[in-house]
Coordinates of C-alpha atoms in Angstrom, one line a residue:
Chain A
M1 CA 102.1 -118.3 2.0
L2 CA 104.7 -117.2 -0.5
S3 CA 107.1 -119.6 -2.0
K4 CA 110.7 -118.5 -2.5
L5 CA 110.0 -117.9 -6.2
N6 CA 106.9 -115.8 -5.2
V7 CA 109.2 -113.7 -3.1
I8 CA 111.5 -113.0 -6.1
E9 CA 108.5 -112.4 -8.3
Q10 CA 107.3 -109.6 -6.1
C11 CA 110.4 -107.6 -7.1
D12 CA 111.5 -109.0 -10.4
K13 CA 108.3 -108.2 -12.3
F14 CA 109.2 -107.2 -15.8
P15 CA 108.5 -110.0 -18.4
Y16 CA 111.4 -112.2 -19.5
P17 CA 112.3 -112.4 -23.2
T18 CA 113.3 -116.0 -22.7
K19 CA 109.9 -116.9 -21.3
E20 CA 107.3 -114.5 -22.7
P21 CA 109.0 -113.2 -25.9
D22 CA 105.9 -111.6 -27.4
L23 CA 104.8 -109.8 -24.2
Y24 CA 108.4 -108.6 -23.7
T25 CA 108.7 -107.2 -27.2
A26 CA 105.2 -105.6 -27.0
Q27 CA 106.1 -103.8 -23.7
L28 CA 109.4 -102.7 -25.0
K29 CA 107.8 -101.1 -28.0
S30 CA 105.6 -99.0 -25.8
F31 CA 108.5 -97.3 -23.9
Y32 CA 110.6 -94.3 -24.8
K33 CA 114.3 -94.9 -24.6
F34 CA 116.4 -92.5 -22.5
H35 CA 119.8 -91.6 -24.1
V36 CA 122.5 -89.0 -23.7
E37 CA 123.7 -87.4 -26.9
G38 CA 126.7 -89.1 -28.4
C39 CA 126.2 -92.4 -26.6
P40 CA 124.5 -95.2 -28.4
A41 CA 123.4 -97.1 -25.3
T42 CA 119.9 -96.9 -23.9
L43 CA 120.2 -95.8 -20.3
G44 CA 116.6 -96.3 -19.2
W45 CA 113.0 -96.9 -20.3
M46 CA 110.3 -94.3 -19.8
L47 CA 106.6 -94.6 -19.9
E48 CA 104.9 -92.5 -22.6
S49 CA 102.7 -90.9 -19.9
T50 CA 105.9 -89.6 -18.2
V51 CA 107.3 -88.2 -21.4
R52 CA 104.0 -86.5 -22.3
I53 CA 103.7 -84.8 -18.8
I54 CA 107.2 -83.4 -18.5
Q55 CA 107.7 -79.9 -19.9
W56 CA 110.9 -80.4 -21.7
P57 CA 113.3 -77.4 -21.9
E58 CA 115.8 -76.9 -24.7
N59 CA 118.7 -79.3 -24.7
W60 CA 116.3 -82.2 -24.6
K61 CA 115.3 -83.8 -27.9
I62 CA 112.0 -85.8 -27.8
D63 CA 111.2 -87.9 -30.8
H64 CA 107.7 -89.4 -30.7
D65 CA 108.3 -91.5 -33.8
D66 CA 111.5 -93.1 -32.6
K67 CA 110.3 -92.9 -29.0
T68 CA 113.6 -91.5 -27.7
V69 CA 114.4 -88.9 -25.1
I70 CA 117.9 -87.5 -25.7
L71 CA 119.7 -85.3 -23.2
A72 CA 122.3 -83.0 -24.8
G73 CA 125.4 -82.0 -22.9
T74 CA 129.2 -82.3 -23.2
S75 CA 130.1 -83.1 -19.6
V76 CA 128.8 -84.9 -16.5
T77 CA 128.3 -81.5 -14.8
E78 CA 126.3 -80.1 -17.7
R79 CA 124.1 -83.2 -18.2
S80 CA 123.5 -83.4 -14.4
A81 CA 122.5 -79.7 -14.2
R82 CA 120.0 -80.1 -17.0
M83 CA 118.5 -83.2 -15.4
M84 CA 118.2 -81.3 -12.1
E85 CA 116.5 -78.4 -13.9
V86 CA 113.8 -80.7 -15.4
L87 CA 113.1 -82.5 -12.1
Q88 CA 113.1 -79.3 -10.0
A89 CA 110.6 -77.8 -12.4
E90 CA 108.3 -80.8 -12.3
R91 CA 108.6 -80.9 -8.6
T92 CA 107.4 -77.3 -8.4
R93 CA 104.6 -78.1 -10.8
E94 CA 103.7 -81.1 -8.6
S95 CA 103.3 -83.2 -11.8
F96 CA 104.6 -86.5 -10.2
K97 CA 103.8 -88.1 -6.9
V98 CA 107.3 -89.8 -6.8
L99 CA 108.9 -86.3 -6.7
K100 CA 107.1 -85.6 -3.4
G101 CA 109.7 -88.1 -2.0
W102 CA 112.6 -85.8 -2.9
R103 CA 115.7 -87.1 -1.2
N104 CA 118.4 -84.6 -2.0
E105 CA 120.6 -87.6 -2.9
L106 CA 122.2 -88.0 -6.3
F107 CA 122.3 -91.4 -8.1
P108 CA 124.8 -92.1 -10.9
V109 CA 124.0 -93.1 -14.5
Y110 CA 126.7 -95.1 -16.2
G111 CA 127.6 -95.6 -19.9
P112 CA 128.8 -98.8 -21.7
E113 CA 132.4 -98.3 -20.6
H114 CA 131.3 -98.0 -17.0
E115 CA 131.9 -94.3 -17.2
L116 CA 129.7 -91.8 -15.2
L117 CA 127.5 -89.9 -17.6
L118 CA 125.3 -87.9 -15.2
S119 CA 123.8 -87.8 -11.8
I120 CA 120.1 -87.7 -11.1
E121 CA 118.1 -86.9 -7.9
R122 CA 117.1 -90.3 -6.4
A123 CA 113.4 -89.6 -6.4
G124 CA 113.4 -88.9 -10.1
S125 CA 115.2 -92.1 -11.1
P126 CA 112.1 -94.2 -11.7
L127 CA 110.7 -91.5 -14.1
F128 CA 113.7 -92.3 -16.4
G129 CA 113.8 -96.0 -15.6
I130 CA 117.6 -96.1 -15.1
M131 CA 119.6 -98.7 -13.2
I132 CA 120.0 -97.9 -9.5
Y133 CA 122.5 -99.5 -7.1
G134 CA 122.4 -100.4 -3.4
V135 CA 124.4 -102.3 -0.8
H136 CA 122.8 -104.8 1.7
M137 CA 124.4 -106.7 4.5
N138 CA 123.7 -110.1 6.1
A139 CA 125.0 -110.0 9.7
Y140 CA 124.8 -113.4 11.4
I141 CA 126.2 -115.5 14.2
V142 CA 126.7 -119.3 14.4
E143 CA 125.5 -120.9 17.7
D144 CA 125.8 -124.7 18.1
G145 CA 126.4 -125.0 14.4
K146 CA 123.2 -123.1 13.5
I147 CA 123.0 -119.7 11.8
K148 CA 121.1 -116.9 13.4
Y149 CA 120.5 -113.7 11.3
W150 CA 120.1 -110.1 12.5
V151 CA 116.9 -108.8 10.9
G152 CA 116.3 -105.0 10.9
Q153 CA 112.8 -103.7 11.5
R154 CA 112.2 -100.5 9.5
S155 CA 111.1 -97.5 11.4
Q156 CA 107.4 -96.6 11.3
N157 CA 108.5 -93.2 10.1
K158 CA 110.3 -94.4 6.9
Q159 CA 109.0 -92.9 3.7
T160 CA 109.0 -96.3 2.1
Y161 CA 107.8 -99.7 3.4
P162 CA 107.4 -98.5 7.1
G163 CA 107.5 -101.2 9.7
L164 CA 108.5 -104.0 7.4
L165 CA 111.5 -106.3 8.0
D166 CA 114.8 -105.6 6.4
N167 CA 118.3 -107.1 5.9
S168 CA 120.7 -106.3 8.7
V169 CA 121.8 -103.0 7.0
G170 CA 121.0 -101.6 3.6
G171 CA 121.2 -98.4 1.6
G172 CA 121.5 -96.8 -1.8
I173 CA 124.8 -96.0 -3.5
A174 CA 125.1 -92.3 -4.3
T175 CA 127.3 -90.9 -7.1
G176 CA 130.9 -91.3 -6.2
G177 CA 130.3 -94.0 -3.6
A178 CA 132.2 -97.3 -3.9
P179 CA 130.2 -100.3 -2.8
L180 CA 132.4 -101.4 0.1
D181 CA 132.8 -97.8 1.5
T182 CA 129.1 -97.3 1.2
M183 CA 128.4 -100.5 3.0
V184 CA 130.8 -99.6 5.8
Q185 CA 129.3 -96.2 6.3
E186 CA 125.7 -97.4 6.3
S187 CA 126.6 -100.1 8.8
V188 CA 128.2 -97.6 11.2
D189 CA 125.2 -95.1 10.7
E190 CA 122.3 -97.6 10.9
A191 CA 123.5 -100.3 13.2
A192 CA 126.5 -98.8 15.1
F193 CA 128.8 -101.6 14.0
P194 CA 132.5 -100.7 14.8
E195 CA 134.2 -99.6 11.6
E196 CA 137.4 -101.5 12.3
L197 CA 135.5 -104.8 12.6
L198 CA 133.7 -104.0 9.3
R199 CA 136.9 -103.3 7.4
Q200 CA 138.3 -106.6 8.7
S201 CA 135.4 -108.9 8.4
L202 CA 132.9 -107.7 5.8
R203 CA 132.9 -110.1 2.8
P204 CA 131.5 -109.2 -0.6
V205 CA 129.7 -112.3 -1.8
G206 CA 128.0 -111.2 -5.0
A207 CA 125.1 -109.1 -6.1
V208 CA 121.4 -109.6 -6.9
T209 CA 119.9 -107.9 -10.0
Y210 CA 116.2 -107.7 -10.8
F211 CA 113.8 -105.6 -12.8
D212 CA 111.0 -104.1 -10.8
V213 CA 107.9 -102.4 -12.0
R214 CA 106.8 -100.1 -9.3
D215 CA 103.4 -100.7 -7.6
E216 CA 101.4 -99.1 -4.7
R217 CA 103.8 -100.4 -2.1
A218 CA 106.7 -98.4 -3.5
G219 CA 104.6 -95.2 -3.4
G220 CA 104.1 -92.7 -6.2
E221 CA 103.1 -93.5 -9.7
T222 CA 102.6 -97.2 -10.6
G223 CA 104.1 -98.9 -13.6
L224 CA 107.4 -97.0 -13.5
L225 CA 110.4 -99.2 -14.4
Q226 CA 113.2 -99.8 -11.9
P227 CA 116.1 -102.1 -12.9
E228 CA 118.2 -102.5 -9.8
C229 CA 121.5 -104.0 -8.5
I230 CA 122.2 -104.7 -4.9
Y231 CA 125.8 -105.6 -3.9
V232 CA 125.6 -108.2 -1.1
Y233 CA 127.9 -108.5 1.9
D234 CA 128.0 -111.1 4.6
I235 CA 129.5 -110.6 8.1
L236 CA 129.9 -113.3 10.7
L237 CA 129.8 -111.3 13.9
P238 CA 132.2 -112.2 16.8
S239 CA 130.5 -112.9 20.1
G240 CA 129.4 -109.8 21.9
V241 CA 128.9 -107.6 18.8
I242 CA 125.2 -106.8 18.2
P243 CA 123.6 -104.2 16.0
K244 CA 122.0 -101.1 17.7
P245 CA 119.6 -98.7 16.1
A246 CA 121.6 -95.6 15.5
D247 CA 119.5 -93.4 13.2
D248 CA 115.9 -93.4 12.0
E249 CA 116.4 -96.4 9.6
A250 CA 115.9 -99.4 11.8
E251 CA 113.7 -99.2 14.8
K252 CA 115.0 -102.4 16.3
F253 CA 116.9 -105.6 15.4
H254 CA 115.7 -109.2 15.9
L255 CA 118.0 -112.2 16.0
M256 CA 116.2 -114.9 14.0
D257 CA 117.0 -118.5 13.4
V258 CA 116.7 -119.6 9.8
D259 CA 113.3 -121.3 10.3
V260 CA 111.7 -118.1 11.7
L261 CA 113.5 -116.1 8.9
Q262 CA 111.8 -118.4 6.3
T263 CA 108.4 -118.2 8.0
K264 CA 108.6 -114.3 8.0
L265 CA 109.6 -114.5 4.4
S266 CA 106.7 -116.7 3.4
E267 CA 104.3 -114.4 5.2
G268 CA 105.5 -111.4 3.2
K269 CA 106.8 -109.5 6.2
F270 CA 110.0 -108.4 4.4
K271 CA 110.5 -105.3 2.3
T272 CA 110.4 -106.9 -1.2
N273 CA 114.0 -106.5 -2.3
C274 CA 115.3 -107.5 1.1
G275 CA 113.5 -110.8 0.6
L276 CA 115.7 -111.4 -2.5
V277 CA 118.9 -110.9 -0.4
I278 CA 117.6 -113.3 2.2
V279 CA 116.9 -116.0 -0.4
D280 CA 120.4 -115.5 -1.9
F281 CA 121.8 -115.9 1.6
L282 CA 119.9 -119.1 2.3
I283 CA 121.1 -120.6 -0.9
R284 CA 124.8 -119.6 -0.4
H285 CA 124.7 -121.0 3.1
G286 CA 123.3 -124.4 2.0
I287 CA 119.9 -124.0 3.8
V288 CA 117.9 -123.8 0.6
T289 CA 119.1 -126.7 -1.5
P290 CA 118.4 -128.4 -4.9
E291 CA 116.7 -131.1 -2.9
N292 CA 114.3 -129.0 -0.8
E293 CA 113.5 -126.2 -3.3
K294 CA 111.9 -127.2 -6.6
D295 CA 112.5 -123.8 -8.2
Y296 CA 116.2 -123.7 -7.3
I297 CA 117.5 -123.0 -10.8
E298 CA 114.8 -120.5 -11.7
I299 CA 115.4 -118.7 -8.5
L300 CA 119.1 -118.4 -9.0
A301 CA 118.7 -117.1 -12.6
R302 CA 116.1 -114.5 -11.4
L303 CA 118.3 -113.3 -8.6
H304 CA 120.9 -112.5 -11.2
R305 CA 118.9 -111.0 -14.0
H306 CA 120.8 -109.9 -17.1
L307 CA 119.6 -106.4 -17.6
E308 CA 119.3 -104.3 -20.7
F309 CA 121.4 -101.4 -19.5
P310 CA 125.1 -100.6 -19.0
T311 CA 126.0 -101.3 -15.4
G312 CA 127.9 -99.1 -13.1
R313 CA 131.4 -98.8 -11.8
S314 CA 133.4 -95.6 -11.4
W315 CA 135.5 -95.7 -8.3
Chain B
M1 CA 145.3 -113.2 -21.2
L2 CA 141.6 -113.9 -20.6
S3 CA 139.6 -111.6 -18.3
K4 CA 137.0 -113.3 -16.0
L5 CA 134.3 -112.2 -18.4
N6 CA 136.2 -113.8 -21.3
V7 CA 136.3 -117.0 -19.3
I8 CA 132.5 -117.0 -19.0
E9 CA 132.2 -116.1 -22.7
Q10 CA 134.1 -119.2 -23.7
C11 CA 131.1 -121.2 -22.3
D12 CA 128.1 -119.0 -22.4
K13 CA 128.2 -118.4 -26.2
F14 CA 124.6 -118.1 -27.3
P15 CA 123.5 -114.5 -28.0
Y16 CA 121.4 -112.6 -25.3
P17 CA 118.0 -111.3 -26.1
T18 CA 118.7 -108.4 -23.7
K19 CA 121.8 -107.4 -25.6
E20 CA 121.5 -108.5 -29.2
P21 CA 117.8 -108.9 -29.7
D22 CA 117.9 -109.1 -33.5
L23 CA 120.7 -111.7 -33.6
Y24 CA 118.9 -113.7 -30.9
T25 CA 115.6 -113.7 -32.8
A26 CA 117.2 -114.6 -36.1
Q27 CA 119.1 -117.5 -34.7
L28 CA 116.0 -118.8 -32.9
K29 CA 114.1 -118.8 -36.1
S30 CA 116.6 -121.1 -37.7
F31 CA 116.2 -123.8 -35.2
Y32 CA 113.8 -126.7 -35.0
K33 CA 112.0 -127.0 -31.6
F34 CA 112.1 -130.4 -29.9
H35 CA 108.8 -131.4 -28.2
V36 CA 107.1 -134.4 -26.8
E37 CA 103.5 -134.9 -27.8
G38 CA 101.0 -133.4 -25.4
C39 CA 103.5 -131.0 -23.7
P40 CA 103.6 -127.4 -24.9
A41 CA 107.1 -126.6 -23.7
T42 CA 110.0 -126.6 -26.1
L43 CA 112.6 -129.0 -24.6
G44 CA 115.6 -128.2 -26.9
W45 CA 116.7 -126.5 -30.0
M46 CA 118.0 -128.5 -33.0
L47 CA 120.0 -127.5 -36.0
E48 CA 118.2 -127.9 -39.3
S49 CA 121.2 -130.0 -40.5
T50 CA 120.7 -132.5 -37.7
V51 CA 117.0 -132.8 -38.5
R52 CA 117.7 -133.3 -42.2
I53 CA 120.3 -136.1 -41.6
I54 CA 118.3 -138.2 -39.1
Q55 CA 116.2 -140.9 -40.7
W56 CA 113.1 -140.4 -38.6
P57 CA 111.1 -143.6 -37.8
E58 CA 107.3 -143.5 -37.3
N59 CA 106.3 -142.0 -33.9
W60 CA 108.2 -138.8 -34.8
K61 CA 106.4 -135.9 -36.5
I62 CA 108.7 -133.6 -38.3
D63 CA 107.1 -130.3 -39.5
H64 CA 109.5 -128.3 -41.8
D65 CA 107.1 -125.4 -41.9
D66 CA 106.6 -125.0 -38.2
K67 CA 110.2 -126.3 -37.6
T68 CA 109.1 -128.7 -35.0
V69 CA 110.3 -132.2 -34.1
I70 CA 107.6 -134.0 -32.0
L71 CA 108.2 -137.3 -30.3
A72 CA 105.0 -139.3 -29.7
G73 CA 104.6 -141.6 -26.7
T74 CA 102.5 -142.1 -23.6
S75 CA 105.1 -142.9 -21.0
V76 CA 108.7 -142.2 -20.0
T77 CA 109.6 -145.7 -21.0
E78 CA 108.0 -145.5 -24.4
R79 CA 109.5 -142.1 -25.2
S80 CA 112.9 -143.1 -24.0
A81 CA 112.9 -146.3 -26.1
R82 CA 112.0 -144.4 -29.2
M83 CA 114.7 -141.9 -28.6
M84 CA 117.2 -144.7 -28.1
E85 CA 116.1 -146.4 -31.3
V86 CA 116.8 -143.2 -33.3
L87 CA 120.2 -142.6 -31.8
Q88 CA 121.3 -146.3 -32.1
A89 CA 120.3 -146.2 -35.8
E90 CA 122.3 -143.0 -36.4
R91 CA 125.2 -144.4 -34.5
T92 CA 125.2 -147.5 -36.7
R93 CA 124.9 -145.3 -39.8
E94 CA 127.8 -143.2 -38.5
S95 CA 125.9 -140.0 -39.3
F96 CA 127.2 -137.9 -36.4
K97 CA 130.7 -137.6 -34.9
V98 CA 129.2 -136.8 -31.5
L99 CA 127.7 -140.3 -31.4
K100 CA 131.2 -141.8 -31.6
G101 CA 131.5 -140.7 -28.0
W102 CA 128.7 -143.0 -26.9
R103 CA 128.7 -143.1 -23.1
N104 CA 126.1 -145.7 -22.2
E105 CA 124.8 -143.1 -19.7
L106 CA 121.2 -141.8 -19.7
F107 CA 120.5 -138.1 -19.2
P108 CA 117.0 -136.8 -18.1
V109 CA 114.7 -134.5 -20.0
Y110 CA 112.2 -132.6 -17.8
G111 CA 108.9 -130.9 -18.5
P112 CA 107.5 -127.6 -17.1
E113 CA 106.3 -129.2 -13.9
H114 CA 109.8 -130.6 -13.3
E115 CA 108.5 -134.0 -14.3
L116 CA 110.7 -136.6 -16.1
L117 CA 109.6 -136.9 -19.7
L118 CA 112.2 -139.2 -21.1
S119 CA 115.9 -140.2 -20.9
I120 CA 118.4 -139.8 -23.7
E121 CA 121.9 -141.2 -24.2
R122 CA 124.4 -138.6 -23.1
A123 CA 126.3 -138.5 -26.4
G124 CA 123.1 -137.7 -28.2
S125 CA 121.9 -134.8 -26.0
P126 CA 123.6 -132.0 -28.1
L127 CA 121.8 -133.2 -31.2
F128 CA 118.5 -132.4 -29.5
G129 CA 119.8 -129.3 -27.7
I130 CA 118.3 -130.2 -24.4
M131 CA 119.3 -129.0 -20.9
I132 CA 122.0 -131.1 -19.2
Y133 CA 122.9 -131.2 -15.6
G134 CA 126.1 -131.7 -13.6
V135 CA 127.6 -131.4 -10.2
H136 CA 131.0 -129.7 -9.5
M137 CA 132.9 -129.4 -6.2
N138 CA 135.3 -126.8 -4.8
A139 CA 137.5 -128.5 -2.2
Y140 CA 139.7 -126.1 -0.3
I141 CA 141.6 -125.4 2.8
V142 CA 142.4 -122.3 4.7
E143 CA 146.0 -121.7 5.8
D144 CA 147.0 -118.5 7.7
G145 CA 143.7 -117.0 6.7
K146 CA 144.3 -117.7 3.0
I147 CA 142.3 -120.1 0.8
K148 CA 144.0 -122.9 -1.2
Y149 CA 142.0 -124.8 -3.7
W150 CA 142.4 -128.4 -4.9
V151 CA 142.6 -128.4 -8.7
G152 CA 142.1 -131.6 -10.6
Q153 CA 144.1 -132.3 -13.7
R154 CA 142.2 -134.2 -16.3
S155 CA 143.7 -137.5 -17.4
Q156 CA 145.4 -137.4 -20.9
N157 CA 143.1 -140.4 -21.7
K158 CA 139.8 -138.5 -21.2
Q159 CA 137.6 -138.3 -24.3
T160 CA 137.0 -134.6 -23.7
Y161 CA 139.4 -131.8 -22.8
P162 CA 142.4 -134.2 -22.0
G163 CA 145.0 -132.7 -19.7
L164 CA 143.2 -129.5 -18.9
L165 CA 142.6 -128.3 -15.3
D166 CA 139.3 -129.1 -13.6
N167 CA 137.4 -128.3 -10.4
S168 CA 138.2 -130.6 -7.5
V169 CA 135.5 -133.1 -8.6
G170 CA 132.8 -133.0 -11.3
G171 CA 130.4 -135.1 -13.2
G172 CA 127.1 -135.4 -15.0
I173 CA 123.8 -136.1 -13.4
A174 CA 122.2 -139.2 -14.9
T175 CA 118.5 -140.0 -14.9
G176 CA 117.3 -140.7 -11.3
G177 CA 120.3 -139.1 -9.7
A178 CA 119.8 -136.4 -7.1
P179 CA 122.5 -133.6 -7.1
L180 CA 123.8 -134.3 -3.6
D181 CA 124.0 -138.0 -3.9
T182 CA 125.6 -137.7 -7.3
M183 CA 128.2 -135.2 -5.9
V184 CA 129.0 -137.6 -3.0
Q185 CA 129.4 -140.6 -5.4
E186 CA 131.6 -138.7 -7.8
S187 CA 133.8 -137.4 -4.9
V188 CA 134.3 -140.9 -3.6
D189 CA 135.0 -142.3 -7.1
E190 CA 137.2 -139.6 -8.5
A191 CA 139.1 -138.3 -5.4
A192 CA 138.7 -140.9 -2.8
F193 CA 137.1 -138.5 -0.2
P194 CA 135.6 -140.4 2.7
E195 CA 131.8 -140.6 2.3
E196 CA 131.1 -139.8 5.9
L197 CA 133.0 -136.5 5.7
L198 CA 131.2 -135.6 2.5
R199 CA 127.8 -136.2 4.1
Q200 CA 128.7 -134.0 7.0
S201 CA 130.6 -131.2 5.3
L202 CA 129.5 -130.8 1.7
R203 CA 127.6 -127.5 1.3
P204 CA 125.4 -126.8 -1.7
V205 CA 126.1 -123.1 -2.6
G206 CA 124.1 -122.5 -5.8
A207 CA 124.3 -123.4 -9.4
V208 CA 125.7 -121.9 -12.6
T209 CA 123.7 -122.0 -15.8
Y210 CA 124.9 -121.0 -19.2
F211 CA 124.2 -121.6 -22.9
D212 CA 127.0 -123.2 -24.8
V213 CA 127.4 -123.6 -28.6
R214 CA 129.7 -126.5 -29.1
D215 CA 133.0 -125.8 -30.9
E216 CA 136.1 -127.9 -31.8
R217 CA 137.2 -128.3 -28.3
A218 CA 134.1 -130.2 -27.3
G219 CA 134.6 -132.7 -30.1
G220 CA 132.1 -133.7 -32.7
E221 CA 129.9 -131.5 -34.8
T222 CA 130.2 -127.7 -34.2
G223 CA 127.3 -125.4 -33.7
L224 CA 125.3 -127.8 -31.6
L225 CA 123.4 -126.2 -28.8
Q226 CA 124.0 -127.1 -25.2
P227 CA 122.2 -125.3 -22.4
E228 CA 123.7 -126.5 -19.1
C229 CA 123.2 -126.3 -15.3
I230 CA 126.0 -127.2 -12.9
Y231 CA 125.0 -127.5 -9.2
V232 CA 127.9 -126.2 -7.1
Y233 CA 129.2 -127.5 -3.8
D234 CA 131.9 -126.2 -1.5
I235 CA 133.8 -128.3 1.0
L236 CA 136.3 -126.9 3.5
L237 CA 138.6 -129.9 4.1
P238 CA 139.8 -130.7 7.6
S239 CA 143.6 -131.0 8.0
G240 CA 145.0 -134.2 6.7
V241 CA 142.3 -134.9 4.1
I242 CA 143.6 -134.7 0.6
P243 CA 142.1 -135.8 -2.7
K244 CA 143.7 -138.9 -4.3
P245 CA 143.2 -140.0 -8.0
A246 CA 140.9 -143.0 -7.8
D247 CA 139.7 -143.6 -11.3
D248 CA 140.7 -142.4 -14.8
E249 CA 139.1 -139.0 -14.3
A250 CA 141.8 -136.9 -12.6
E251 CA 145.5 -137.8 -13.2
K252 CA 146.6 -135.7 -10.3
F253 CA 145.5 -132.9 -7.9
H254 CA 147.3 -129.6 -7.3
L255 CA 146.8 -127.4 -4.3
M256 CA 146.8 -123.8 -5.6
D257 CA 146.6 -120.5 -3.8
V258 CA 144.1 -118.1 -5.3
D259 CA 146.7 -116.1 -7.2
V260 CA 147.9 -119.1 -9.0
L261 CA 144.3 -120.2 -9.6
Q262 CA 143.6 -116.8 -11.2
T263 CA 146.7 -117.0 -13.4
K264 CA 145.8 -120.4 -14.7
L265 CA 142.3 -119.2 -15.4
S266 CA 143.6 -116.2 -17.4
E267 CA 145.9 -118.5 -19.3
G268 CA 143.0 -120.7 -20.4
K269 CA 144.3 -123.8 -18.7
F270 CA 140.9 -124.8 -17.3
K271 CA 138.2 -126.9 -19.0
T272 CA 135.8 -124.1 -20.0
N273 CA 132.8 -124.9 -17.7
C274 CA 135.2 -125.5 -14.8
G275 CA 136.3 -121.9 -15.3
L276 CA 132.8 -120.7 -14.6
V277 CA 132.7 -122.6 -11.3
I278 CA 136.1 -121.1 -10.3
V279 CA 134.9 -117.5 -11.0
D280 CA 131.7 -118.2 -9.0
F281 CA 133.8 -119.5 -6.1
L282 CA 136.1 -116.5 -6.2
I283 CA 133.1 -114.1 -6.0
R284 CA 131.4 -116.0 -3.2
H285 CA 134.6 -116.0 -1.2
G286 CA 135.2 -112.3 -1.6
I287 CA 138.3 -112.6 -3.7
V288 CA 136.8 -111.1 -6.8
T289 CA 135.1 -108.0 -5.6
P290 CA 133.0 -105.1 -7.1
E291 CA 136.2 -102.9 -6.6
N292 CA 138.7 -105.2 -8.4
E293 CA 136.5 -106.5 -11.2
K294 CA 134.9 -104.1 -13.6
D295 CA 132.5 -106.7 -15.1
Y296 CA 131.3 -107.9 -11.7
I297 CA 127.5 -107.5 -12.4
E298 CA 127.7 -108.8 -16.0
I299 CA 129.7 -111.8 -14.8
L300 CA 127.1 -112.6 -12.0
A301 CA 124.2 -112.4 -14.5
R302 CA 126.0 -114.6 -17.0
L303 CA 126.9 -117.2 -14.4
H304 CA 123.2 -117.6 -13.8
R305 CA 121.6 -117.4 -17.2
H306 CA 117.8 -117.6 -17.5
L307 CA 117.4 -120.4 -19.9
E308 CA 114.5 -121.0 -22.3
F309 CA 113.7 -124.6 -21.2
P310 CA 112.1 -126.3 -18.3
T311 CA 114.6 -127.1 -15.6
G312 CA 115.0 -130.4 -13.9
R313 CA 114.1 -131.9 -10.6
S314 CA 112.7 -135.4 -10.0
W315 CA 114.1 -136.8 -6.9

């Protein structure tokens, strides 16, 4: 049985400088820092094994003393093309298992002024350890004063976490996508919610941030770093509106009362990062309270981790 | 004009290990660590100047090489009595300005298993740099689909931050007080809300945590460390229920729409930690969004800081 804090720990795995300062510093020293030329901010952390395997073309400066990987380029287009070139070449060489999950989807990398610096193929993002962004939705109804939550069940055909439980809707934010627009589109595509209803009733309610270290369940190489931000939305559905599987994301939807939701959570039935969004939902709706949850403060801090990288915004 | 992030920065002042690792480490090295004998966890950070001024009786071990202050004692009662003895003596000696604000109110200090280790007079807590706890409430109504928020105005006679704007209700949690019970009691005492309504409709919605470094506005010595947790409650008031000043906390209450609320916030009219609770409220209610606030992710992380100390719970 997982506690709520265990649920968070399954996703937020990188050591905390506030808790294990020596371990944190030691791990940090082992990583290569990913930069783009002319920008002082570190954009991601790479494993030494990754840096050693990649056959770096010109325009990349690898410094094994400083442990830096610096991508040269004067524009977003140029940097993105050079990133694509490297990843395509490694995909052809079959050097990394994560690249077998090629998505043809571009993720943004932002600088310290929230400016877009480059785009990177989604499957390649954990090799560079950059921040990635998603949107997740909690769709719920209230019956006799009690909340019931629409849980998605992931298709058995999904590349990642097949068959596990999910939030009502969720997806990644590609380059150029604003959170709200992405959330609306995903909700139409995955659950057939009416767009007009979404535009009226979707409520942005925060974000969860955490620092994952990829394990077997994520597929591909283990130990890759993945700092992540999920923008969170709530929608209180009017009566008669129910989600319907509309693409190959969710196989079906289950309406669960909060006791069942918490049981499934403690049994580890949720995709790990969806569990974080559920815990955040249960706290904001007053179901998990300071009185019934001993780790309340620790959980809140770990749902909103302060990450070491610039965070995104370019819409 | 203060941005929302500036509002947070006025309260959450201690450097971040994730952002300024060298400054963080340097500051840390300058502090004395407060411990109780037999417990490995650091409970607070003390300034060297504080440690040098206090005339330590027996039962306290001061190590100037390790920079530790260790309180001996085998029970909560014994440790609390020894803490009171030190603070009373320094109060009599008039060694610290903060002790002029003696409150006759005991604050709890917790260990790593959430167990109560000792109590400390509220006014003395910043000398030991321990975590302190409060409860704040957002009381609001919805008119024509728009939120209006009941802002308290602090009495001109208050010891701290006289005349500034406040959340609807707020107060510290004394030893033995559970958050919900404390919130109910404060709301009855300060705003004359009916207890039955509170018990039915108060909703715990999270907590904000931050790390303050005391400045002139707080009164007393500057530079003292004050890590803090505020449990946050929302209440949607039924029509006809309004707050009424009931003791010497709030002089009056103002019903503000969210635009006015944000203007007052940007003008620095709020007591600093009340500003954090307002920003958290505006995010949870979808008024501050990823699209209209460039620092959205940074703000959320800093409203939920991961602190270096055990956090409390003993009810």
